[in-house]
Coordinates of C-alpha atoms and ligand atoms in Angstrom, one line a residue:
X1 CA 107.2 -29.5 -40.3
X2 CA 110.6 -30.7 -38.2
X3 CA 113.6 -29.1 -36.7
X4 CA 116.6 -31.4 -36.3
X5 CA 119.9 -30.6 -34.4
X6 CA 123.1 -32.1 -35.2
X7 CA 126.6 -31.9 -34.3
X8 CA 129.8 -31.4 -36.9
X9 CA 132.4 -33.5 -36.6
X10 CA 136.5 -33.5 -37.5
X11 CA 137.9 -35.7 -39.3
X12 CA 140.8 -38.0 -37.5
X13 CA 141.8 -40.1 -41.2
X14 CA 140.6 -37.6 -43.8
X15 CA 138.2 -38.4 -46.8
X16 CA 139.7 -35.9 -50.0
X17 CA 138.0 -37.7 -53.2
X18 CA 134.9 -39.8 -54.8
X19 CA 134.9 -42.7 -56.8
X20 CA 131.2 -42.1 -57.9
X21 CA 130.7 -38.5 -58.2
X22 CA 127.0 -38.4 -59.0
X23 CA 126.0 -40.3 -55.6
X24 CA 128.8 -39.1 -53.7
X25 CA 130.8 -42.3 -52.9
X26 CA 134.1 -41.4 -51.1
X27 CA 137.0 -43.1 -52.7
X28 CA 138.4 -44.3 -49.3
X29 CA 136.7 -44.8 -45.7
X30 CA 137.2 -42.2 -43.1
X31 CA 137.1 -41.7 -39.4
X32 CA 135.7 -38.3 -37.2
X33 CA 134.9 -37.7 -34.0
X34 CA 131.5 -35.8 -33.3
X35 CA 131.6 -32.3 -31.2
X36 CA 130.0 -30.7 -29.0
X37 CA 128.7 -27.1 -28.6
X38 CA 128.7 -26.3 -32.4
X39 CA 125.8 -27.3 -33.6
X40 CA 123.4 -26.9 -37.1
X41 CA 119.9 -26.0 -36.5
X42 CA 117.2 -26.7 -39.4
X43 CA 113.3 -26.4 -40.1
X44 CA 112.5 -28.2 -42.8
X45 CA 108.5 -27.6 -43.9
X46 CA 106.9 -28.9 -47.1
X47 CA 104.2 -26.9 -48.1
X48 CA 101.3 -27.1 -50.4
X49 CA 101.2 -23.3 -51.4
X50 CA 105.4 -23.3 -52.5
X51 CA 105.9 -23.0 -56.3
X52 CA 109.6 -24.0 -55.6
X53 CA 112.0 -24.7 -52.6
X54 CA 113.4 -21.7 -50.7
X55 CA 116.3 -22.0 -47.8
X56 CA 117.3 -19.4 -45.2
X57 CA 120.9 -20.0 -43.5
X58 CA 122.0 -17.7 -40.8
X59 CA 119.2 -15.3 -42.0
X60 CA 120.1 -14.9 -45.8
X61 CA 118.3 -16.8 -48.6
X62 CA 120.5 -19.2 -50.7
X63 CA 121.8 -18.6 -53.5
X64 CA 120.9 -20.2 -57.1
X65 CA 123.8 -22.5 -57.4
X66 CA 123.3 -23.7 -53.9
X67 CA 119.9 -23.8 -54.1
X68 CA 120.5 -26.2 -56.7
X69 CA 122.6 -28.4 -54.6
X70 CA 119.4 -28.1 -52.1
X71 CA 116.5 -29.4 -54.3
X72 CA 118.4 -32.4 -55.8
X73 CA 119.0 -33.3 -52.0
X74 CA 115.3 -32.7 -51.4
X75 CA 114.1 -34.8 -54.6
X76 CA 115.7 -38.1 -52.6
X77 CA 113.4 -37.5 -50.2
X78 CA 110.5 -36.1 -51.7
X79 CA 111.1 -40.0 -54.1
X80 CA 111.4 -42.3 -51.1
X81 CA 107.8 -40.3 -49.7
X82 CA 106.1 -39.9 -53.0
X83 CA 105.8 -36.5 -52.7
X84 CA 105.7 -32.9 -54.5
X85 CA 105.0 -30.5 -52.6
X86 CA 108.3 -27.9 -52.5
X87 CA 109.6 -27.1 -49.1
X88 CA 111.1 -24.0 -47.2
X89 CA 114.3 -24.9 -45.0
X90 CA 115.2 -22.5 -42.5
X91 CA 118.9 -23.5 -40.7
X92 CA 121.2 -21.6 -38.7
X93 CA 125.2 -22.4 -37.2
X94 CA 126.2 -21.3 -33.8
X95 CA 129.9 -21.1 -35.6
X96 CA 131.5 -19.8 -39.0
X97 CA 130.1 -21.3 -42.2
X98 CA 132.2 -22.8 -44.7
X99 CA 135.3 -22.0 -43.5
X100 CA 136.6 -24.9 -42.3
X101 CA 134.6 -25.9 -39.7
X102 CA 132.4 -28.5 -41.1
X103 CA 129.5 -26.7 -41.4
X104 CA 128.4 -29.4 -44.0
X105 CA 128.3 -32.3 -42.1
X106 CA 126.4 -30.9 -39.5
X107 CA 124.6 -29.0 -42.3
X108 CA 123.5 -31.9 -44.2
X109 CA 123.0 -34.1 -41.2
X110 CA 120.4 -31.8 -40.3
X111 CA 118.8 -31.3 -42.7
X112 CA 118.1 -35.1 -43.7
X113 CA 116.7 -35.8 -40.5
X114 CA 114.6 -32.9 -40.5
X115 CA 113.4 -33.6 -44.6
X116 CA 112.7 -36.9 -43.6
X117 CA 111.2 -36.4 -40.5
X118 CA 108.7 -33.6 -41.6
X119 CA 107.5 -36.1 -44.3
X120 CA 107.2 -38.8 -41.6
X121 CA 109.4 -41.5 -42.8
X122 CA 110.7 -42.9 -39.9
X123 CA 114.3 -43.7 -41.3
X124 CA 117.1 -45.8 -39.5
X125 CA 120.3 -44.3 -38.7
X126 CA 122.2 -45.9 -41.3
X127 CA 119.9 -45.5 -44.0
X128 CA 119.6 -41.3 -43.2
X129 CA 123.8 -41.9 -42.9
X130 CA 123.2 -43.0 -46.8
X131 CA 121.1 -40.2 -47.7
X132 CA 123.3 -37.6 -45.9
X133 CA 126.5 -39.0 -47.6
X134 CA 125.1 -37.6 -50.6
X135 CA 124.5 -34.3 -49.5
X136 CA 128.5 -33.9 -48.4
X137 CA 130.2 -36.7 -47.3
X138 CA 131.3 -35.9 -44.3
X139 CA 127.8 -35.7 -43.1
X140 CA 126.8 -39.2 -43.2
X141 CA 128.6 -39.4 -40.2
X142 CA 127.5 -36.5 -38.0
X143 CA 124.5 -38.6 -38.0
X144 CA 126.1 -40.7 -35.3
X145 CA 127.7 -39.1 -32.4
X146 CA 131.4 -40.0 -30.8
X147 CA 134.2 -41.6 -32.7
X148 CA 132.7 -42.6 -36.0
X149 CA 133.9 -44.2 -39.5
X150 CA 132.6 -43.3 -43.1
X151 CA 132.8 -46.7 -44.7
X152 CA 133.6 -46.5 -48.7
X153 CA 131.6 -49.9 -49.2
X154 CA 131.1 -52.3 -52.4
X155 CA 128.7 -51.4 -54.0
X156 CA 128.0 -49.4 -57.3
X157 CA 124.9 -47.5 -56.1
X158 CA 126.6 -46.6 -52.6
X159 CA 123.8 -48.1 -50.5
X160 CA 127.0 -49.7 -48.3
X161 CA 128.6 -46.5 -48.2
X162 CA 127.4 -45.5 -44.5
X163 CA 128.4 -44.4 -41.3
X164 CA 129.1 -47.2 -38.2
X165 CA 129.8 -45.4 -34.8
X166 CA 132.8 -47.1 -33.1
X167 CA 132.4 -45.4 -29.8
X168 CA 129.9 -43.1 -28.6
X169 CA 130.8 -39.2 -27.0
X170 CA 130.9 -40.8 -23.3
X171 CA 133.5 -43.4 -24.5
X172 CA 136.6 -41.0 -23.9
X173 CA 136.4 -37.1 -22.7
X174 CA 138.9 -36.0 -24.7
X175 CA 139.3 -31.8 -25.8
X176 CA 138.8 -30.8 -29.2
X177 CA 139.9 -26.9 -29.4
X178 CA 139.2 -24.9 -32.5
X179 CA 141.6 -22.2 -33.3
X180 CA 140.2 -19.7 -35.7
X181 CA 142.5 -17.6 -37.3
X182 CA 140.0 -16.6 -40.1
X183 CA 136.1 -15.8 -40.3
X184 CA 136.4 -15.8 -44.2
X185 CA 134.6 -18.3 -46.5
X186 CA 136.3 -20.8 -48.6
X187 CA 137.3 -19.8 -51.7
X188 CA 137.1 -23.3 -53.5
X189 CA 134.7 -25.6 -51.6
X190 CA 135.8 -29.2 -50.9
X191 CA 133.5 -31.1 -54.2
X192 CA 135.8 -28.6 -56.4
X193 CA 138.8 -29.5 -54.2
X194 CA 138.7 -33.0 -54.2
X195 CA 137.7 -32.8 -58.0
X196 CA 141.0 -30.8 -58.9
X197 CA 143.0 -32.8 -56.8
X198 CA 142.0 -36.3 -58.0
X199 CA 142.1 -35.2 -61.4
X200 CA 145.0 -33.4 -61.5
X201 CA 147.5 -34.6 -58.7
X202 CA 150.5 -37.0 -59.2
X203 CA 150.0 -38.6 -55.5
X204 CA 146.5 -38.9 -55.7
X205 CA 146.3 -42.8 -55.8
X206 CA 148.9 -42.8 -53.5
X207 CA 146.7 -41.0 -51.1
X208 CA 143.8 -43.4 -51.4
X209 CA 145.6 -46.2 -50.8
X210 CA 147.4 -45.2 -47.7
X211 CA 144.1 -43.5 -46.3
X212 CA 142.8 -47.3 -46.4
X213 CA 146.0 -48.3 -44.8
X214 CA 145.3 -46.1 -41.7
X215 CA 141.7 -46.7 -41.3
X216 CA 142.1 -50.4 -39.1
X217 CA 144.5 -48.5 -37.3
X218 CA 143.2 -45.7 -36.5
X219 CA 140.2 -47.8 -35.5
X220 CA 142.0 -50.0 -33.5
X221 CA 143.9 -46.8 -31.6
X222 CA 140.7 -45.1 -30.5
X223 CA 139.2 -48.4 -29.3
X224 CA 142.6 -49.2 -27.4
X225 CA 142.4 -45.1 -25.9
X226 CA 145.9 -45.0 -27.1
X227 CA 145.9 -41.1 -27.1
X228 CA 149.7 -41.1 -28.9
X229 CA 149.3 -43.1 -31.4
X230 CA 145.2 -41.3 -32.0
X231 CA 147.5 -37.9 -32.5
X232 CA 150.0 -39.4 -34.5
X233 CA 147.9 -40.7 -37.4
X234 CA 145.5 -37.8 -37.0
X235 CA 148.4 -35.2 -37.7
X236 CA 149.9 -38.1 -40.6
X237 CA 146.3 -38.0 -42.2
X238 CA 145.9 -34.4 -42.5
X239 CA 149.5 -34.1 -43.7
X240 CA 148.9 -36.3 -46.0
X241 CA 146.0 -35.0 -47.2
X242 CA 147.5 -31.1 -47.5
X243 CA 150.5 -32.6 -49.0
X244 CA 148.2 -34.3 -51.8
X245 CA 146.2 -30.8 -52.1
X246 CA 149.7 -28.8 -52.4
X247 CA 150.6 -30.8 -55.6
X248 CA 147.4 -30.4 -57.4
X249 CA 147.5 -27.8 -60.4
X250 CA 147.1 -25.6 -59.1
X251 CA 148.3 -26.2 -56.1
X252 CA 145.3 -25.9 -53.2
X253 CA 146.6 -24.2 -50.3
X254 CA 143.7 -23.5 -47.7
X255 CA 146.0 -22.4 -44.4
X256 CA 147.1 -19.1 -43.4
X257 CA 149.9 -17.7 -41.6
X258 CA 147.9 -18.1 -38.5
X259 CA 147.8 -22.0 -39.3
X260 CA 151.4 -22.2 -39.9
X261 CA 152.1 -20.7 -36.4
X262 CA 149.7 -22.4 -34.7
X263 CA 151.3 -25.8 -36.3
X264 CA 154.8 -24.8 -34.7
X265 CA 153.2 -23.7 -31.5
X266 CA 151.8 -27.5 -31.1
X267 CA 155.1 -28.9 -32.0
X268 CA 156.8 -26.4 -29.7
X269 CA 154.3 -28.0 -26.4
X270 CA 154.9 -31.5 -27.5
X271 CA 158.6 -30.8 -27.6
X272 CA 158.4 -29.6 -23.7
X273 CA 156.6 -32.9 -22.5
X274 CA 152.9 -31.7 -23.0
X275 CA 150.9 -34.0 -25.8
X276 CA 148.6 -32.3 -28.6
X277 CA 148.4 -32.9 -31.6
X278 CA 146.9 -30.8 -34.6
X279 CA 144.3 -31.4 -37.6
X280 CA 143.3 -29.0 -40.1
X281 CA 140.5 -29.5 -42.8
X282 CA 139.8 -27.4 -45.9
X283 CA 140.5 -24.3 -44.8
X284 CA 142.6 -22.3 -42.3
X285 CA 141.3 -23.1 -38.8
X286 CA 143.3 -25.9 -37.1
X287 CA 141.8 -28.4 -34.5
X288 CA 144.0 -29.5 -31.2
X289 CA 143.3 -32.8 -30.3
X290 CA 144.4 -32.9 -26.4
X291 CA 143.4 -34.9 -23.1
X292 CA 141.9 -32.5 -20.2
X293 CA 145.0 -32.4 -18.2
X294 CA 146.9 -30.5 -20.9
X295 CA 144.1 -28.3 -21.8
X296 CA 145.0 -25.3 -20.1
X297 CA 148.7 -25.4 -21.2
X298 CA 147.3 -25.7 -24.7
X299 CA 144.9 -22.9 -24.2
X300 CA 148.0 -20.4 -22.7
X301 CA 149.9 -21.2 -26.0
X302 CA 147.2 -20.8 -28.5
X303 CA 146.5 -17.3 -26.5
X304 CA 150.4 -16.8 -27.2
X305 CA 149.9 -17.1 -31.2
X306 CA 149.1 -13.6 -32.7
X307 CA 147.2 -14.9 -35.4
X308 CA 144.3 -17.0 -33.4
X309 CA 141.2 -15.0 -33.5
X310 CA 138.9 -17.5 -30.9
X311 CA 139.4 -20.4 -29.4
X312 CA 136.6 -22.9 -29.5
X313 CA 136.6 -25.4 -26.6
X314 CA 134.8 -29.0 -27.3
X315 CA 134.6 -32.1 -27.0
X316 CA 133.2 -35.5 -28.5
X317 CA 129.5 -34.7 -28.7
X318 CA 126.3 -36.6 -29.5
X319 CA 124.0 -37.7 -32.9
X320 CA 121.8 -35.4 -34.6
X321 CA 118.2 -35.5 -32.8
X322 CA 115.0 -34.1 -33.6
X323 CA 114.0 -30.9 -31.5
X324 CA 110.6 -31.6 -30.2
X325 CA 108.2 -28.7 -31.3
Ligands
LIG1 O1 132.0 -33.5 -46.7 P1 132.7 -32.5 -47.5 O2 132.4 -32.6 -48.9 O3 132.5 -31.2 -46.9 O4 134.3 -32.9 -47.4 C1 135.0 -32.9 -46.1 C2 136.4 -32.8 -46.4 C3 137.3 -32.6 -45.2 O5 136.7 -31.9 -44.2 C4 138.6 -31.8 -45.6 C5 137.8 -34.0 -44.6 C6 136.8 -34.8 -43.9 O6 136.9 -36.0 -43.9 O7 135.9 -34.2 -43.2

Protein backbone atom coordinates (compact mmCIF):
# COMPACT_ATOMS: atom_id res chain seq x y z
CA UNK A 1 0.00 0.00 0.00
CA UNK A 2 1.14 3.88 -0.88
CA UNK A 3 -0.35 7.24 -0.58
CA UNK A 4 1.07 9.85 -3.02
CA UNK A 5 0.42 13.65 -3.03
CA UNK A 6 0.62 15.79 -5.94
CA UNK A 7 -0.03 19.20 -6.99
CA UNK A 8 -2.31 20.27 -10.25
CA UNK A 9 -1.00 22.49 -12.36
CA UNK A 10 -2.32 25.33 -15.21
CA UNK A 11 -1.49 25.38 -18.27
CA UNK A 12 0.59 28.65 -19.63
CA UNK A 13 0.58 27.29 -23.74
CA UNK A 14 -2.42 24.91 -23.71
CA UNK A 15 -2.44 21.19 -25.04
CA UNK A 16 -6.36 20.71 -26.83
CA UNK A 17 -5.69 17.36 -29.06
CA UNK A 18 -3.83 13.89 -29.61
CA UNK A 19 -2.15 12.58 -32.36
CA UNK A 20 -2.25 8.96 -30.97
CA UNK A 21 -5.40 8.58 -29.16
CA UNK A 22 -4.96 5.04 -27.79
CA UNK A 23 -1.64 6.02 -25.75
CA UNK A 24 -2.53 9.46 -25.30
CA UNK A 25 0.18 11.38 -27.34
CA UNK A 26 -0.64 15.18 -27.38
CA UNK A 27 -0.52 16.57 -30.83
CA UNK A 28 1.60 19.65 -29.69
CA UNK A 29 3.93 20.29 -26.52
CA UNK A 30 2.67 22.22 -23.70
CA UNK A 31 3.79 24.34 -20.85
CA UNK A 32 2.20 24.60 -16.90
CA UNK A 33 3.22 25.84 -13.96
CA UNK A 34 2.66 23.49 -10.81
CA UNK A 35 0.48 24.96 -7.64
CA UNK A 36 0.40 25.02 -4.47
CA UNK A 37 -2.32 24.34 -1.79
CA UNK A 38 -4.55 22.29 -4.06
CA UNK A 39 -3.56 19.10 -3.85
CA UNK A 40 -4.82 15.14 -4.90
CA UNK A 41 -4.47 12.65 -2.24
CA UNK A 42 -4.48 8.80 -3.19
CA UNK A 43 -4.10 5.23 -1.51
CA UNK A 44 -3.54 2.94 -3.89
CA UNK A 45 -3.57 -0.96 -2.28
CA UNK A 46 -3.34 -4.14 -4.34
CA UNK A 47 -4.85 -6.85 -2.62
CA UNK A 48 -5.03 -10.55 -2.87
CA UNK A 49 -8.70 -10.98 -1.70
CA UNK A 50 -10.18 -8.14 -4.60
CA UNK A 51 -12.22 -9.85 -7.41
CA UNK A 52 -11.90 -6.53 -9.38
CA UNK A 53 -10.58 -2.83 -8.82
CA UNK A 54 -12.74 -0.55 -6.75
CA UNK A 55 -11.93 3.51 -6.31
CA UNK A 56 -13.36 6.00 -3.79
CA UNK A 57 -12.97 9.87 -4.80
CA UNK A 58 -14.09 12.46 -2.31
CA UNK A 59 -15.99 9.52 -0.58
CA UNK A 60 -18.24 8.15 -3.46
CA UNK A 61 -17.32 4.97 -5.43
CA UNK A 62 -16.60 5.42 -9.25
CA UNK A 63 -18.61 4.94 -11.56
CA UNK A 64 -18.52 2.15 -14.43
CA UNK A 65 -17.34 4.20 -17.28
CA UNK A 66 -14.69 5.72 -15.09
CA UNK A 67 -13.95 2.74 -13.51
CA UNK A 68 -13.07 1.64 -16.82
CA UNK A 69 -10.74 4.48 -17.46
CA UNK A 70 -9.18 3.36 -13.95
CA UNK A 71 -8.35 -0.39 -14.64
CA UNK A 72 -6.76 0.15 -18.19
CA UNK A 73 -4.47 2.71 -16.22
CA UNK A 74 -3.87 0.10 -13.60
CA UNK A 75 -3.12 -2.79 -16.24
CA UNK A 76 0.18 -0.56 -17.24
CA UNK A 77 1.23 -1.03 -14.04
CA UNK A 78 0.07 -4.22 -12.90
CA UNK A 79 2.30 -5.25 -16.83
CA UNK A 80 5.53 -3.48 -15.97
CA UNK A 81 5.22 -5.52 -12.14
CA UNK A 82 3.93 -8.72 -13.42
CA UNK A 83 1.13 -8.62 -11.42
CA UNK A 84 -2.74 -9.51 -10.84
CA UNK A 85 -3.86 -8.90 -7.97
CA UNK A 86 -6.89 -6.03 -8.41
CA UNK A 87 -6.40 -2.93 -6.29
CA UNK A 88 -8.65 -0.47 -4.19
CA UNK A 89 -7.77 3.29 -4.73
CA UNK A 90 -8.95 5.59 -2.28
CA UNK A 91 -8.20 9.64 -3.45
CA UNK A 92 -9.60 12.72 -2.32
CA UNK A 93 -9.22 16.87 -3.68
CA UNK A 94 -8.99 19.66 -1.30
CA UNK A 95 -10.76 21.67 -4.41
CA UNK A 96 -13.74 21.12 -6.96
CA UNK A 97 -13.46 18.09 -9.27
CA UNK A 98 -13.78 18.29 -12.84
CA UNK A 99 -14.67 21.59 -13.24
CA UNK A 100 -11.94 23.14 -14.46
CA UNK A 101 -9.47 22.93 -12.09
CA UNK A 102 -7.26 20.19 -13.13
CA UNK A 103 -8.26 17.75 -11.00
CA UNK A 104 -6.73 15.17 -13.58
CA UNK A 105 -3.38 16.12 -13.58
CA UNK A 106 -3.05 16.06 -10.07
CA UNK A 107 -5.44 13.11 -10.22
CA UNK A 108 -3.50 10.98 -12.32
CA UNK A 109 -0.14 12.19 -11.10
CA UNK A 110 -1.16 10.68 -7.98
CA UNK A 111 -2.20 7.97 -8.59
CA UNK A 112 0.83 6.70 -10.78
CA UNK A 113 3.11 7.27 -8.08
CA UNK A 114 1.08 5.75 -5.65
CA UNK A 115 0.28 2.32 -8.25
CA UNK A 116 3.69 2.17 -8.76
CA UNK A 117 5.02 2.74 -5.55
CA UNK A 118 2.65 0.17 -3.67
CA UNK A 119 3.97 -2.45 -6.14
CA UNK A 120 7.53 -1.30 -5.38
CA UNK A 121 8.84 -0.34 -8.68
CA UNK A 122 10.99 2.31 -8.06
CA UNK A 123 10.23 4.46 -11.25
CA UNK A 124 12.14 7.66 -12.50
CA UNK A 125 10.45 10.80 -12.86
CA UNK A 126 10.24 10.75 -16.44
CA UNK A 127 9.32 7.41 -16.97
CA UNK A 128 6.08 7.85 -14.23
CA UNK A 129 5.75 11.40 -16.41
CA UNK A 130 5.13 8.64 -19.44
CA UNK A 131 2.89 6.55 -17.62
CA UNK A 132 0.76 9.53 -16.25
CA UNK A 133 0.53 11.08 -19.77
CA UNK A 134 -1.64 8.31 -20.50
CA UNK A 135 -3.95 8.64 -17.81
CA UNK A 136 -4.68 12.58 -18.90
CA UNK A 137 -2.23 14.43 -20.36
CA UNK A 138 -1.96 17.09 -18.46
CA UNK A 139 -0.77 14.93 -15.68
CA UNK A 140 2.59 13.83 -16.89
CA UNK A 141 3.54 17.03 -15.84
CA UNK A 142 2.19 17.48 -12.30
CA UNK A 143 4.76 14.96 -11.80
CA UNK A 144 7.34 17.71 -11.68
CA UNK A 145 6.81 20.75 -9.70
CA UNK A 146 7.44 24.61 -10.98
CA UNK A 147 7.27 25.74 -14.55
CA UNK A 148 7.15 22.58 -16.55
CA UNK A 149 6.77 21.56 -20.45
CA UNK A 150 4.79 18.39 -21.88
CA UNK A 151 6.96 17.55 -24.71
CA UNK A 152 4.90 15.92 -27.86
CA UNK A 153 8.15 13.83 -28.83
CA UNK A 154 8.96 11.44 -32.00
CA UNK A 155 8.12 8.64 -31.41
CA UNK A 156 5.11 6.21 -32.39
CA UNK A 157 4.80 4.48 -29.01
CA UNK A 158 5.03 7.93 -26.97
CA UNK A 159 7.88 6.74 -24.80
CA UNK A 160 9.45 10.56 -25.69
CA UNK A 161 6.31 12.11 -24.97
CA UNK A 162 7.32 13.27 -21.26
CA UNK A 163 7.49 15.96 -18.88
CA UNK A 164 11.05 18.20 -18.50
CA UNK A 165 10.78 20.80 -15.60
CA UNK A 166 12.31 24.13 -16.79
CA UNK A 167 12.34 25.78 -13.44
CA UNK A 168 11.34 24.52 -10.18
CA UNK A 169 8.46 26.35 -7.58
CA UNK A 170 11.41 28.52 -5.84
CA UNK A 171 12.55 29.75 -9.28
CA UNK A 172 9.93 32.84 -9.28
CA UNK A 173 7.12 33.51 -6.50
CA UNK A 174 4.74 34.49 -8.62
CA UNK A 175 0.52 34.46 -7.61
CA UNK A 176 -1.74 32.08 -9.27
CA UNK A 177 -5.49 33.13 -8.09
CA UNK A 178 -8.37 30.86 -8.91
CA UNK A 179 -11.64 32.49 -9.42
CA UNK A 180 -14.51 30.11 -9.14
CA UNK A 181 -17.62 31.20 -10.43
CA UNK A 182 -19.10 27.66 -10.65
CA UNK A 183 -18.90 24.39 -8.36
CA UNK A 184 -20.64 22.44 -11.26
CA UNK A 185 -18.98 19.47 -13.13
CA UNK A 186 -18.10 19.52 -16.68
CA UNK A 187 -20.54 18.62 -18.90
CA UNK A 188 -18.24 17.27 -21.78
CA UNK A 189 -14.82 16.28 -20.39
CA UNK A 190 -11.59 17.35 -22.14
CA UNK A 191 -10.80 13.50 -24.16
CA UNK A 192 -14.52 14.25 -25.76
CA UNK A 193 -13.50 17.93 -26.17
CA UNK A 194 -10.46 17.73 -27.81
CA UNK A 195 -11.95 14.70 -29.87
CA UNK A 196 -14.91 17.01 -31.24
CA UNK A 197 -12.76 19.72 -31.82
CA UNK A 198 -9.93 18.06 -33.87
CA UNK A 199 -12.39 16.27 -35.69
CA UNK A 200 -14.69 18.66 -36.49
CA UNK A 201 -13.09 22.28 -36.36
CA UNK A 202 -11.93 24.28 -39.44
CA UNK A 203 -8.76 25.93 -37.35
CA UNK A 204 -7.77 22.96 -35.81
CA UNK A 205 -4.35 22.46 -37.69
CA UNK A 206 -4.01 25.90 -37.41
CA UNK A 207 -4.03 25.55 -33.66
CA UNK A 208 -1.35 22.93 -33.61
CA UNK A 209 0.84 24.57 -35.46
CA UNK A 210 0.92 27.93 -33.70
CA UNK A 211 0.84 26.06 -30.21
CA UNK A 212 4.39 24.70 -31.45
CA UNK A 213 5.17 28.26 -32.42
CA UNK A 214 4.79 29.56 -28.85
CA UNK A 215 6.32 26.82 -26.97
CA UNK A 216 10.36 28.12 -27.47
CA UNK A 217 8.94 31.23 -26.50
CA UNK A 218 7.15 30.75 -23.87
CA UNK A 219 10.14 28.80 -22.63
CA UNK A 220 12.40 31.23 -23.24
CA UNK A 221 9.98 34.12 -21.34
CA UNK A 222 9.75 32.17 -18.07
CA UNK A 223 13.47 31.48 -18.03
CA UNK A 224 14.23 35.26 -18.83
CA UNK A 225 11.27 36.23 -15.70
CA UNK A 226 9.88 38.39 -18.30
CA UNK A 227 6.42 38.61 -16.46
CA UNK A 228 4.77 40.69 -19.73
CA UNK A 229 5.58 38.78 -22.24
CA UNK A 230 4.72 35.20 -19.67
CA UNK A 231 1.00 36.98 -19.57
CA UNK A 232 0.92 37.81 -22.92
CA UNK A 233 1.29 34.36 -24.51
CA UNK A 234 -0.57 32.79 -21.55
CA UNK A 235 -3.77 34.95 -22.33
CA UNK A 236 -2.84 34.36 -26.62
CA UNK A 237 -2.78 30.51 -25.76
CA UNK A 238 -5.92 30.17 -23.98
CA UNK A 239 -7.53 32.44 -26.60
CA UNK A 240 -6.51 30.50 -28.98
CA UNK A 241 -7.45 27.53 -27.69
CA UNK A 242 -11.32 28.77 -26.79
CA UNK A 243 -11.36 30.30 -30.17
CA UNK A 244 -10.54 26.73 -31.75
CA UNK A 245 -13.24 25.11 -29.15
CA UNK A 246 -15.93 27.92 -30.29
CA UNK A 247 -15.81 26.76 -33.96
CA UNK A 248 -16.12 23.13 -33.43
CA UNK A 249 -19.69 21.58 -34.27
CA UNK A 250 -21.01 22.10 -32.04
CA UNK A 251 -19.43 24.83 -30.91
CA UNK A 252 -17.75 24.04 -27.14
CA UNK A 253 -18.33 26.84 -24.94
CA UNK A 254 -17.10 25.94 -21.24
CA UNK A 255 -17.24 29.81 -19.57
CA UNK A 256 -20.01 31.48 -17.88
CA UNK A 257 -21.10 34.83 -17.30
CA UNK A 258 -18.97 35.01 -14.32
CA UNK A 259 -15.86 34.19 -16.70
CA UNK A 260 -16.77 36.76 -19.14
CA UNK A 261 -16.79 39.50 -16.28
CA UNK A 262 -13.97 38.33 -14.70
CA UNK A 263 -12.06 38.61 -18.30
CA UNK A 264 -13.11 42.40 -18.52
CA UNK A 265 -12.39 42.98 -14.87
CA UNK A 266 -8.47 41.84 -15.73
CA UNK A 267 -8.43 43.95 -18.77
CA UNK A 268 -10.12 46.78 -16.79
CA UNK A 269 -6.63 46.56 -13.95
CA UNK A 270 -4.29 46.22 -16.73
CA UNK A 271 -5.82 49.30 -18.37
CA UNK A 272 -5.10 51.33 -14.97
CA UNK A 273 -1.29 50.42 -14.78
CA UNK A 274 -1.64 47.14 -12.59
CA UNK A 275 -0.41 43.78 -14.65
CA UNK A 276 -2.55 40.44 -14.64
CA UNK A 277 -3.25 38.45 -16.94
CA UNK A 278 -5.99 35.67 -17.28
CA UNK A 279 -6.13 31.80 -18.30
CA UNK A 280 -9.02 29.65 -18.35
CA UNK A 281 -9.10 25.82 -19.05
CA UNK A 282 -12.02 23.57 -19.86
CA UNK A 283 -14.42 24.95 -17.96
CA UNK A 284 -15.56 28.21 -16.27
CA UNK A 285 -13.14 29.14 -13.57
CA UNK A 286 -10.42 31.59 -14.76
CA UNK A 287 -6.83 31.71 -13.35
CA UNK A 288 -4.98 35.30 -12.72
CA UNK A 289 -1.55 35.04 -13.28
CA UNK A 290 -0.01 38.21 -11.21
CA UNK A 291 3.33 39.12 -9.27
CA UNK A 292 2.87 39.68 -5.34
CA UNK A 293 2.85 43.35 -5.48
CA UNK A 294 -0.38 43.50 -7.54
CA UNK A 295 -1.98 40.84 -5.59
CA UNK A 296 -4.07 42.67 -3.36
CA UNK A 297 -5.46 45.08 -6.14
CA UNK A 298 -6.28 41.90 -8.04
CA UNK A 299 -8.01 40.32 -5.05
CA UNK A 300 -10.25 43.96 -4.39
CA UNK A 301 -11.41 43.58 -8.07
CA UNK A 302 -12.20 39.98 -8.25
CA UNK A 303 -14.17 40.67 -4.83
CA UNK A 304 -15.88 43.49 -7.07
CA UNK A 305 -17.17 40.76 -9.80
CA UNK A 306 -20.66 39.48 -8.72
CA UNK A 307 -20.25 36.24 -10.26
CA UNK A 308 -16.81 34.96 -8.34
CA UNK A 309 -17.94 32.45 -5.80
CA UNK A 310 -14.14 31.94 -4.04
CA UNK A 311 -11.02 33.02 -4.63
CA UNK A 312 -8.23 30.58 -4.51
CA UNK A 313 -4.75 32.05 -3.62
CA UNK A 314 -1.57 30.01 -4.95
CA UNK A 315 1.38 29.86 -6.18
CA UNK A 316 4.02 27.65 -8.06
CA UNK A 317 4.09 24.54 -5.92
CA UNK A 318 6.22 21.34 -5.78
CA UNK A 319 6.27 17.46 -7.47
CA UNK A 320 4.03 14.87 -6.41
CA UNK A 321 5.75 12.93 -3.36
CA UNK A 322 5.00 9.93 -1.53
CA UNK A 323 3.29 10.42 2.03
CA UNK A 324 5.30 8.40 4.30
CA UNK A 325 2.89 5.96 6.20
O1 LIG B 1 -5.13 16.39 -19.32
P1 LIG B 1 -6.52 16.60 -19.74
O2 LIG B 1 -7.03 15.51 -20.62
O3 LIG B 1 -7.44 16.84 -18.59
O4 LIG B 1 -6.57 17.94 -20.64
C1 LIG B 1 -6.19 19.20 -20.19
C2 LIG B 1 -6.74 20.26 -21.06
C3 LIG B 1 -6.59 21.69 -20.57
O5 LIG B 1 -6.63 21.77 -19.18
C4 LIG B 1 -7.75 22.52 -21.13
C5 LIG B 1 -5.30 22.32 -21.11
C6 LIG B 1 -4.03 21.90 -20.45
O6 LIG B 1 -2.99 21.92 -21.12
O7 LIG B 1 -4.02 21.60 -19.24
Amino acid sequence: MATAIAHPNFALIKYWGKSNHLLNIPAAGSISVTVDKLTTETTVDFSAGLERDVAWLNGKQVNDKEMFRLQTFLNIFRKIAGENRRAEIISSNNFPTAAGIASSSSGFAALSLAASSSLGLRLAPDELSEIARRGSGSAARSIFGGFVELVAGDRADGRDSIAKPIADENFWPLSILIAITSFESKKIGSTDGMNLTSETSPYYSAWVESTRQDLPQMRAAIEARNFTKVGELMEFSCLKMHGTMLSARPGLIYWNAGTLEIIEAVKDLRNQGHEAYFTIDAGPQVKILCQEKTKSVVLDALDGCPHVAEIISTRPGPAAYLKES
